mmCIF file of C-alpha atoms and ligand atoms in Angstrom:
data_model
loop_
_atom_site.group_PDB
_atom_site.id
_atom_site.type_symbol
_atom_site.label_atom_id
_atom_site.label_comp_id
_atom_site.label_asym_id
_atom_site.label_seq_id
_atom_site.Cartn_x
_atom_site.Cartn_y
_atom_site.Cartn_z
ATOM 1 C CA MET Y 15 -14.351 1.017 11.272
ATOM 2 C CA ASN Y 16 -13.509 0.044 14.840
ATOM 3 C CA ASN Y 17 -13.065 -3.648 14.595
ATOM 4 C CA PRO Y 18 -12.173 -4.856 11.118
ATOM 5 C CA LYS Y 19 -12.149 -8.558 10.310
ATOM 6 C CA ILE Y 20 -8.790 -9.859 9.124
ATOM 7 C CA LEU Y 21 -8.289 -12.854 6.853
ATOM 8 C CA VAL Y 22 -4.973 -14.559 7.662
ATOM 9 C CA VAL Y 23 -3.698 -16.729 4.824
ATOM 10 C CA GLU Y 24 -0.677 -18.765 5.878
ATOM 11 C CA ASP Y 25 0.183 -22.464 5.614
ATOM 12 C CA ASP Y 26 2.859 -22.346 8.337
ATOM 13 C CA SER Y 27 0.955 -22.853 11.603
ATOM 14 C CA THR Y 28 3.679 -21.225 13.725
ATOM 15 C CA VAL Y 29 3.478 -17.965 11.794
ATOM 16 C CA ARG Y 30 -0.318 -18.224 11.590
ATOM 17 C CA ASN Y 31 -0.550 -18.615 15.376
ATOM 18 C CA LEU Y 32 1.762 -15.675 15.957
ATOM 19 C CA ILE Y 33 -0.455 -13.485 13.779
ATOM 20 C CA THR Y 34 -3.767 -14.651 15.221
ATOM 21 C CA THR Y 35 -2.507 -14.340 18.812
ATOM 22 C CA THR Y 36 -1.432 -10.770 18.067
ATOM 23 C CA LEU Y 37 -4.771 -9.978 16.442
ATOM 24 C CA LYS Y 38 -6.706 -11.497 19.306
ATOM 25 C CA SER Y 39 -4.834 -9.594 22.003
ATOM 26 C CA ASN Y 40 -5.413 -6.370 20.080
ATOM 27 C CA ASN Y 41 -9.144 -6.971 19.696
ATOM 28 C CA TYR Y 42 -9.190 -7.671 15.982
ATOM 29 C CA ALA Y 43 -11.594 -10.246 14.627
ATOM 30 C CA TYR Y 44 -10.022 -12.784 12.278
ATOM 31 C CA ILE Y 45 -10.525 -15.844 10.127
ATOM 32 C CA THR Y 46 -7.781 -18.094 8.775
ATOM 33 C CA ALA Y 47 -7.054 -20.030 5.590
ATOM 34 C CA PRO Y 48 -4.136 -22.441 5.068
ATOM 35 C CA THR Y 49 -4.282 -22.542 1.255
ATOM 36 C CA GLY Y 50 -4.878 -20.238 -1.703
ATOM 37 C CA GLU Y 51 -8.178 -21.857 -2.657
ATOM 38 C CA ALA Y 52 -9.427 -21.634 0.938
ATOM 39 C CA ALA Y 53 -8.345 -17.979 0.983
ATOM 40 C CA ILE Y 54 -10.337 -17.122 -2.138
ATOM 41 C CA ALA Y 55 -13.366 -18.952 -0.757
ATOM 42 C CA ALA Y 56 -13.097 -17.140 2.600
ATOM 43 C CA ALA Y 57 -12.591 -13.775 0.896
ATOM 44 C CA THR Y 58 -15.806 -14.211 -1.072
ATOM 45 C CA THR Y 59 -18.031 -15.707 1.605
ATOM 46 C CA GLN Y 60 -16.844 -14.212 4.904
ATOM 47 C CA GLN Y 61 -16.353 -10.575 3.941
ATOM 48 C CA PRO Y 62 -13.041 -9.798 5.582
ATOM 49 C CA ASP Y 63 -11.871 -6.167 5.581
ATOM 50 C CA ILE Y 64 -8.118 -6.744 5.331
ATOM 51 C CA VAL Y 65 -6.053 -9.734 4.143
ATOM 52 C CA PHE Y 66 -2.644 -10.928 5.360
ATOM 53 C CA LEU Y 67 -1.383 -13.166 2.592
ATOM 54 C CA ASP Y 68 1.624 -15.473 2.595
ATOM 55 C CA LEU Y 69 3.108 -15.632 -0.908
ATOM 56 C CA GLY Y 70 4.377 -19.204 -0.686
ATOM 57 C CA LEU Y 71 1.258 -21.354 -0.435
ATOM 58 C CA PRO Y 72 0.989 -25.108 -1.085
ATOM 59 C CA ASP Y 73 -1.593 -24.909 -3.876
ATOM 60 C CA LEU Y 74 -1.605 -21.501 -5.573
ATOM 61 C CA ASP Y 75 1.000 -18.806 -5.934
ATOM 62 C CA GLY Y 76 0.132 -15.863 -3.678
ATOM 63 C CA VAL Y 77 0.284 -13.520 -6.693
ATOM 64 C CA GLU Y 78 -2.492 -15.579 -8.322
ATOM 65 C CA VAL Y 79 -4.591 -15.212 -5.140
ATOM 66 C CA ILE Y 80 -4.120 -11.420 -5.291
ATOM 67 C CA LYS Y 81 -5.222 -11.310 -8.951
ATOM 68 C CA ARG Y 82 -8.315 -13.369 -8.198
ATOM 69 C CA ILE Y 83 -9.349 -11.228 -5.204
ATOM 70 C CA ARG Y 84 -8.623 -8.035 -7.157
ATOM 71 C CA SER Y 85 -11.021 -9.115 -9.911
ATOM 72 C CA TRP Y 86 -13.887 -8.160 -7.591
ATOM 73 C CA SER Y 87 -12.570 -6.460 -4.452
ATOM 74 C CA GLN Y 88 -10.356 -3.552 -3.392
ATOM 75 C CA MET Y 89 -9.898 -4.834 0.182
ATOM 76 C CA PRO Y 90 -6.357 -4.051 1.415
ATOM 77 C CA ILE Y 91 -3.985 -6.998 0.942
ATOM 78 C CA ILE Y 92 -0.755 -7.127 2.945
ATOM 79 C CA VAL Y 93 1.675 -9.669 1.589
ATOM 80 C CA ILE Y 94 3.793 -11.732 3.979
ATOM 81 C CA SER Y 95 6.878 -13.124 2.385
ATOM 82 C CA ALA Y 96 9.740 -15.258 3.602
ATOM 83 C CA ARG Y 97 11.507 -14.628 0.346
ATOM 84 C CA SER Y 98 14.074 -11.912 0.520
ATOM 85 C CA GLU Y 99 13.916 -11.244 -3.220
ATOM 86 C CA ASP Y 100 12.397 -7.874 -3.946
ATOM 87 C CA GLY Y 101 11.099 -9.281 -7.238
ATOM 88 C CA ASP Y 102 8.374 -11.272 -5.493
ATOM 89 C CA LYS Y 103 7.210 -8.269 -3.534
ATOM 90 C CA VAL Y 104 7.175 -6.122 -6.674
ATOM 91 C CA ALA Y 105 5.149 -8.773 -8.553
ATOM 92 C CA ALA Y 106 2.681 -8.926 -5.653
ATOM 93 C CA LEU Y 107 2.375 -5.136 -5.498
ATOM 94 C CA ASP Y 108 1.941 -4.900 -9.262
ATOM 95 C CA ALA Y 109 -0.810 -7.541 -9.038
ATOM 96 C CA GLY Y 110 -2.641 -5.250 -6.616
ATOM 97 C CA ALA Y 111 -1.257 -5.883 -3.128
ATOM 98 C CA ASP Y 112 -1.120 -2.790 -0.918
ATOM 99 C CA ASP Y 113 1.826 -3.486 1.311
ATOM 100 C CA TYR Y 114 4.257 -6.180 2.459
ATOM 101 C CA LEU Y 115 5.861 -7.648 5.540
ATOM 102 C CA THR Y 116 9.075 -9.623 5.345
ATOM 103 C CA LYS Y 117 9.524 -12.662 7.596
ATOM 104 C CA PRO Y 118 10.664 -12.569 10.309
ATOM 105 C CA PHE Y 119 8.630 -9.544 11.367
ATOM 106 C CA SER Y 120 7.841 -8.034 14.756
ATOM 107 C CA VAL Y 121 4.421 -7.737 16.327
ATOM 108 C CA THR Y 122 4.869 -3.951 16.336
ATOM 109 C CA GLU Y 123 5.495 -3.988 12.590
ATOM 110 C CA LEU Y 124 2.442 -6.152 11.999
ATOM 111 C CA LEU Y 125 0.200 -3.788 13.960
ATOM 112 C CA ALA Y 126 1.663 -0.723 12.225
ATOM 113 C CA ARG Y 127 0.864 -2.220 8.792
ATOM 114 C CA LEU Y 128 -2.657 -2.957 9.983
ATOM 115 C CA ARG Y 129 -3.194 0.656 10.993
ATOM 116 C CA VAL Y 130 -1.987 1.838 7.551
ATOM 117 C CA ALA Y 131 -4.446 -0.578 5.928
ATOM 118 C CA GLN Y 132 -7.278 0.683 8.127
ATOM 119 C CA ARG Y 133 -6.572 4.268 7.072
ATOM 120 C CA ARG Y 134 -6.398 3.100 3.481
ATOM 121 C CA ILE Y 135 -9.933 1.692 3.741
ATOM 122 C CA ALA Y 136 -11.102 5.215 4.572
ATOM 123 C CA THR Y 137 -9.297 6.509 1.443
ATOM 124 C CA ILE Y 138 -10.875 3.843 -0.771
ATOM 125 C CA GLU Y 139 -14.323 4.590 0.607
ATOM 126 C CA SER Y 140 -14.023 8.355 0.185
ATOM 127 C CA LYS Y 141 -12.645 8.066 -3.363
ATOM 128 C CA PRO Y 142 -15.617 8.431 -5.700
ATOM 129 C CA GLY Y 143 -16.470 12.044 -6.346
ATOM 130 C CA ASP Y 144 -13.844 13.447 -4.010
ATOM 131 C CA SER Y 145 -12.179 16.238 -5.926
ATOM 132 C CA VAL Y 146 -9.940 17.437 -3.110
ATOM 133 C CA PHE Y 147 -7.390 15.300 -1.278
ATOM 134 C CA ARG Y 148 -6.248 16.430 2.181
ATOM 135 C CA ASN Y 149 -3.375 14.979 4.110
ATOM 136 C CA GLY Y 150 -2.097 17.037 7.033
ATOM 137 C CA LYS Y 151 -0.933 20.371 5.624
ATOM 138 C CA LEU Y 152 -0.967 19.031 2.085
ATOM 139 C CA THR Y 153 -3.928 19.559 -0.249
ATOM 140 C CA VAL Y 154 -4.363 18.356 -3.820
ATOM 141 C CA ASP Y 155 -7.234 19.893 -5.746
ATOM 142 C CA TYR Y 156 -7.752 17.486 -8.656
ATOM 143 C CA ALA Y 157 -10.441 19.615 -10.276
ATOM 144 C CA ALA Y 158 -8.309 22.762 -10.238
ATOM 145 C CA GLY Y 159 -5.154 20.829 -11.099
ATOM 146 C CA CYS Y 160 -3.052 22.275 -8.310
ATOM 147 C CA ALA Y 161 -1.628 21.421 -4.926
ATOM 148 C CA SER Y 162 -0.883 23.459 -1.848
ATOM 149 C CA LEU Y 163 1.028 23.177 1.378
ATOM 150 C CA ASN Y 164 -0.207 25.066 4.400
ATOM 151 C CA GLY Y 165 -2.630 26.963 2.159
ATOM 152 C CA GLU Y 166 0.153 28.153 -0.133
ATOM 153 C CA GLU Y 167 0.080 26.953 -3.724
ATOM 154 C CA LEU Y 168 3.012 24.710 -4.638
ATOM 155 C CA LYS Y 169 4.948 25.394 -7.821
ATOM 156 C CA LEU Y 170 5.155 21.904 -9.237
ATOM 157 C CA THR Y 171 6.278 20.780 -12.690
ATOM 158 C CA PRO Y 172 3.672 18.743 -14.640
ATOM 159 C CA THR Y 173 5.584 15.533 -13.857
ATOM 160 C CA GLU Y 174 5.838 16.319 -10.139
ATOM 161 C CA TYR Y 175 2.111 17.070 -10.066
ATOM 162 C CA LYS Y 176 1.285 13.812 -11.844
ATOM 163 C CA LEU Y 177 3.449 11.896 -9.381
ATOM 164 C CA LEU Y 178 1.796 13.597 -6.436
ATOM 165 C CA CYS Y 179 -1.683 12.756 -7.783
ATOM 166 C CA LEU Y 180 -0.770 9.099 -8.309
ATOM 167 C CA LEU Y 181 0.579 8.798 -4.766
ATOM 168 C CA ALA Y 182 -2.355 10.719 -3.264
ATOM 169 C CA LYS Y 183 -4.986 8.664 -5.068
ATOM 170 C CA ASP Y 184 -3.451 5.513 -3.633
ATOM 171 C CA ALA Y 185 -2.353 6.941 -0.289
ATOM 172 C CA GLY Y 186 -1.238 4.188 2.077
ATOM 173 C CA LYS Y 187 -0.390 1.823 -0.760
ATOM 174 C CA VAL Y 188 3.145 1.031 -1.909
ATOM 175 C CA LEU Y 189 3.385 1.938 -5.610
ATOM 176 C CA THR Y 190 6.183 0.230 -7.517
ATOM 177 C CA HIS Y 191 8.741 2.000 -9.727
ATOM 178 C CA THR Y 192 7.337 0.150 -12.756
ATOM 179 C CA TYR Y 193 3.775 1.212 -11.994
ATOM 180 C CA LEU Y 194 4.743 4.871 -11.597
ATOM 181 C CA THR Y 195 6.961 5.122 -14.685
ATOM 182 C CA ASN Y 196 4.323 3.348 -16.798
ATOM 183 C CA LYS Y 197 1.664 5.768 -15.615
ATOM 184 C CA ILE Y 198 3.839 8.802 -16.310
ATOM 185 C CA TRP Y 199 5.867 7.910 -19.399
ATOM 186 C CA GLY Y 200 4.159 4.762 -20.636
ATOM 187 C CA SER Y 201 7.384 2.786 -20.239
ATOM 188 C CA SER Y 202 9.716 1.497 -17.579
ATOM 189 C CA TRP Y 203 13.204 1.626 -19.011
ATOM 190 C CA GLU Y 204 16.223 2.096 -16.792
ATOM 191 C CA SER Y 205 16.284 5.754 -17.926
ATOM 192 C CA ASP Y 206 12.663 6.188 -16.751
ATOM 193 C CA MET Y 207 13.626 4.776 -13.352
ATOM 194 C CA ALA Y 208 16.441 7.325 -13.149
ATOM 195 C CA SER Y 209 14.071 10.161 -14.120
ATOM 196 C CA LEU Y 210 11.561 8.969 -11.536
ATOM 197 C CA ARG Y 211 14.181 9.253 -8.791
ATOM 198 C CA VAL Y 212 15.024 12.798 -9.883
ATOM 199 C CA HIS Y 213 11.392 13.995 -10.074
ATOM 200 C CA MET Y 214 10.583 12.297 -6.774
ATOM 201 C CA ALA Y 215 13.517 14.039 -5.091
ATOM 202 C CA THR Y 216 12.435 17.476 -6.347
ATOM 203 C CA LEU Y 217 8.792 16.809 -5.414
ATOM 204 C CA ARG Y 218 9.775 15.772 -1.903
ATOM 205 C CA LYS Y 219 11.918 18.868 -1.495
ATOM 206 C CA LYS Y 220 8.857 20.975 -2.281
ATOM 207 C CA ILE Y 221 6.273 19.195 -0.153
ATOM 208 C CA GLU Y 222 8.459 18.211 2.785
ATOM 209 C CA LYS Y 223 10.381 21.493 3.148
ATOM 210 C CA ASP Y 224 9.960 23.489 6.376
ATOM 211 C CA SER Y 225 7.879 20.644 7.638
ATOM 212 C CA ASP Y 226 8.350 17.966 10.197
ATOM 213 C CA THR Y 227 5.880 15.826 8.295
ATOM 214 C CA GLN Y 228 7.105 13.052 6.050
ATOM 215 C CA TYR Y 229 4.593 12.547 3.252
ATOM 216 C CA ILE Y 230 6.454 10.117 1.036
ATOM 217 C CA GLN Y 231 8.178 6.958 2.147
ATOM 218 C CA THR Y 232 10.907 5.378 0.021
ATOM 219 C CA HIS Y 233 10.985 1.595 -0.333
ATOM 220 C CA ILE Y 234 14.447 0.858 -1.655
ATOM 221 C CA GLY Y 235 14.395 -1.364 -4.743
ATOM 222 C CA ILE Y 236 10.578 -1.400 -4.727
ATOM 223 C CA GLY Y 237 8.845 1.970 -4.903
ATOM 224 C CA TYR Y 238 7.165 4.727 -2.902
ATOM 225 C CA ARG Y 239 4.194 5.199 -0.607
ATOM 226 C CA MET Y 240 2.314 8.303 0.477
ATOM 227 C CA LEU Y 241 1.891 8.196 4.226
ATOM 228 C CA LYS Y 242 -1.563 9.265 5.309
ATOM 229 C CA SER Y 243 -1.959 11.095 8.610
ATOM 230 C CA GLU Y 244 -4.730 9.944 10.923
HETATM 231 CA CA1 CA O 22 4.266 -20.520 3.247
#
């Protein structure tokens, strides 16, 4: 996909103009919506590829917009939030958002998030039937139930392997602590959060050792993301 179409949902015209000017000068096509209802309408009729979504909209809560879009589409949604509370971002991510930007953000940051979303589209499209995941030197063979680094099989515990599969299957997307602990242990108590940190640390030691590649990104207070190489 060379020139994806971006839907920019933002009621603040200053921020909206900053985003559209950036998109325009970087040769992205875009459409805009100032409200939640207009966003849902545009998402259904204009077939955007990626959505930038402000959480604080005049009519609907941004989280509601995410839920509605997610009922029929997997298009990457990047949340833009002026709120500094991590809780809002976590709620948005749990509703199905892929990523977030906190206001004020830089143009460089905006473009970096866009590139992650573009790579994520490739992951979503290659998903069905793909039994092997490749990311740089890292390979996860879902069918065989094992993972390797540089062709050498990794000795992972069942929990580390599960974690790696969850991150790989949603590479490029920020997965929240609650999502991960629920998937692994079926609960999200404080003790599960603590276990998650421990298993994540041991997993990272194994997949990021002797390597200049960072595969997993930590989002403090929010969750983790697997970085996908180009
Ligand atoms: Ca707003």
